[in-house]
XYZ file of N, CA and C in Angstrom:
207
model
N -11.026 -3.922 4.994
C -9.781 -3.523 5.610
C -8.703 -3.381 4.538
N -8.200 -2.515 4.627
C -6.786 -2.390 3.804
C -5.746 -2.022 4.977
N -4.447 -3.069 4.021
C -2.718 -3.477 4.625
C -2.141 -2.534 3.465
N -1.818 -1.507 3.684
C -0.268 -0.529 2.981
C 0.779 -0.885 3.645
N 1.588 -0.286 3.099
C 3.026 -0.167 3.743
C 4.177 1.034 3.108
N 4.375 2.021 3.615
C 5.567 2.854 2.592
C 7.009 2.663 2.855
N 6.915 1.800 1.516
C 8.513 0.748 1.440
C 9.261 0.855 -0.193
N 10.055 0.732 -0.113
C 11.111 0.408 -0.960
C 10.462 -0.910 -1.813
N 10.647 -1.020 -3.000
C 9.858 -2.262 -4.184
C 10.850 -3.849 -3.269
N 11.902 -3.657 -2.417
C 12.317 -4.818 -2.235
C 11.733 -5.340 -0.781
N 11.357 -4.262 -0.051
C 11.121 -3.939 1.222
C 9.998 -4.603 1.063
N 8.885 -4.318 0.197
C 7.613 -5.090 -0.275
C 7.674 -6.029 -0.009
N 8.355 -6.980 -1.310
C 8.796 -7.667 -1.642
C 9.035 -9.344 -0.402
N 9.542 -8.306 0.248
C 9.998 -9.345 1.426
C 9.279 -9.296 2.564
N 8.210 -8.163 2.495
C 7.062 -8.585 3.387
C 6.044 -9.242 2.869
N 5.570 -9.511 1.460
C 5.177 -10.107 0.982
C 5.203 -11.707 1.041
N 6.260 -11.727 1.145
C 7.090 -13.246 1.373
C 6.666 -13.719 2.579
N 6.866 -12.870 3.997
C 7.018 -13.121 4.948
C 5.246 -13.261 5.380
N 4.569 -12.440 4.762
C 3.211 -12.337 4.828
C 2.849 -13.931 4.747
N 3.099 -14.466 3.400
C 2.711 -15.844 2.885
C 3.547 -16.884 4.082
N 4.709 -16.686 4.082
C 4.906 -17.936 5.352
C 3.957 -17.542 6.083
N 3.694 -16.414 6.727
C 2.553 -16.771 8.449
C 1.725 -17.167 8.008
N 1.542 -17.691 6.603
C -0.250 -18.441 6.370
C -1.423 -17.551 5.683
N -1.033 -16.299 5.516
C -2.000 -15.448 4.770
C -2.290 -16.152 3.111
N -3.325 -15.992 2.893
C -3.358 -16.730 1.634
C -3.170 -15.839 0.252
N -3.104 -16.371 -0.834
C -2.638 -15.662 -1.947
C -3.782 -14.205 -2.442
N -5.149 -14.643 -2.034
C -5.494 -13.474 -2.073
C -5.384 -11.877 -1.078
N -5.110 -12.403 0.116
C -4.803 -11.001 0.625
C -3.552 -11.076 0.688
N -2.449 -11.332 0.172
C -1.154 -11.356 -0.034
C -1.462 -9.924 -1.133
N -1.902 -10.249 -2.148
C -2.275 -9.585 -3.197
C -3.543 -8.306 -2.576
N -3.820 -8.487 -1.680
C -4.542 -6.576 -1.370
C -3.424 -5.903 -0.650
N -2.671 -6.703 -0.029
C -1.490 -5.683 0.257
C -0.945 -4.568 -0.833
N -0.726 -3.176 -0.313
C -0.481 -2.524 -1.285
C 0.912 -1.638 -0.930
N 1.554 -1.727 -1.653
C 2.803 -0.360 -1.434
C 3.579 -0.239 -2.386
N 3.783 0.577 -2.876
C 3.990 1.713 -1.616
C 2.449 2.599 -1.610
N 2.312 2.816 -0.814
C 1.201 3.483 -0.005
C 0.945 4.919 -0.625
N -0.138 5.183 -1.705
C -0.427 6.578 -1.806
C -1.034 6.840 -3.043
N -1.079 8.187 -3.735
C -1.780 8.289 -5.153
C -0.441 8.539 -5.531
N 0.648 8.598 -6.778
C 1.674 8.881 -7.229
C 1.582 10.513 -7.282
N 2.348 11.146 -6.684
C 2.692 12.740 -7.092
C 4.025 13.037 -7.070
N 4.686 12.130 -7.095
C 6.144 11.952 -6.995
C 6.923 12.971 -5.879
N 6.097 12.306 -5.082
C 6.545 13.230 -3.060
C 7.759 12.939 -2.864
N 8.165 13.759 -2.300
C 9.701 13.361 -1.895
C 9.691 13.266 -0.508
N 9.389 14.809 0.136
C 9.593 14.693 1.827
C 8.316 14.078 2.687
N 8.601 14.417 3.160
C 7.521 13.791 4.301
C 6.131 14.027 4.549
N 6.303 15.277 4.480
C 4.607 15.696 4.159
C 4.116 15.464 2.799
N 4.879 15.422 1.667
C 4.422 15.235 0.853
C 3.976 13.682 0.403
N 4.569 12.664 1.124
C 3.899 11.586 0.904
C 2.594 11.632 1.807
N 3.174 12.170 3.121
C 1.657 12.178 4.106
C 0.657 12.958 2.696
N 0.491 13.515 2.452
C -0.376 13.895 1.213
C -0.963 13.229 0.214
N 0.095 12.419 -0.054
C -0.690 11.315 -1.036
C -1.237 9.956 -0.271
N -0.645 9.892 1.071
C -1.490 8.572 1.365
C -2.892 9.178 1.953
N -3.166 10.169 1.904
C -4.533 11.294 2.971
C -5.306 11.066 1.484
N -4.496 11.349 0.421
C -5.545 11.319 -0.815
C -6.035 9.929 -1.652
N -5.075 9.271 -1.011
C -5.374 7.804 -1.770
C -6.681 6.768 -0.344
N -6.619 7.606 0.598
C -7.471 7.145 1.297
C -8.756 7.214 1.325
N -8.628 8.965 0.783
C -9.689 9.873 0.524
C -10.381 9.003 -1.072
N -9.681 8.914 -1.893
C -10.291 7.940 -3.086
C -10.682 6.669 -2.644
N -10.299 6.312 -2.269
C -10.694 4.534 -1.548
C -12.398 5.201 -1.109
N -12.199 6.027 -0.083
C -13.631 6.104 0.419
C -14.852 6.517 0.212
N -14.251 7.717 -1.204
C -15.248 8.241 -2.297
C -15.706 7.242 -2.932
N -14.945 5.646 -3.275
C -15.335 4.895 -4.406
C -14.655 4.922 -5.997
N -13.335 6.305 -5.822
C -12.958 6.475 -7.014
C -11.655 5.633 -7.183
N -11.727 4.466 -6.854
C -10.549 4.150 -6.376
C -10.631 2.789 -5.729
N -10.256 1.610 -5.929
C -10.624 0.363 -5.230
C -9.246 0.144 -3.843
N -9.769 -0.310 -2.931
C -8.839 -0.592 -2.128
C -7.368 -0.720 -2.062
N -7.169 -1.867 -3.522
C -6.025 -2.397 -2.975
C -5.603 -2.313 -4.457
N -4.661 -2.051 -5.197
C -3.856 -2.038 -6.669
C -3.437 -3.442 -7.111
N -3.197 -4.291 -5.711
C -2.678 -5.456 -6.001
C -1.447 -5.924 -5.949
């Protein structure tokens, strides 16, 4: 299973946090990933929908591990 999220580095940050109070432990704290995608430096909307379609698409080829960390 993979947890993304397309957030802001503070937005993370503080779900990260919030992740660890409900009890998640330090390793899937750490497969959480975001911001969510392959970098193509998307701006609008479809264009991130694009990179998270392709970073999914790598996850499932194998070129690509789940989670960045």
């Amino acid at each position: 299973a993979q947890l993304a999220r397309v957030s802001r580095p503070v937005a993370a940050a503080k779900f990260r946090q919030r992740m660890k109070a409900a009890g998640f432990s330090d390793d899937e704290v750490a497969r959480f990933e975001s911001p969510m995608g392959v970098d193509i430096a998307a701006q609008t909307p479809a264009e991130i929908a694009v990179s998270i379609v392709a970073r999914l698409i790598a996850v499932r080829r194998g070129a690509l591990t789940p989670s960045r960390g």
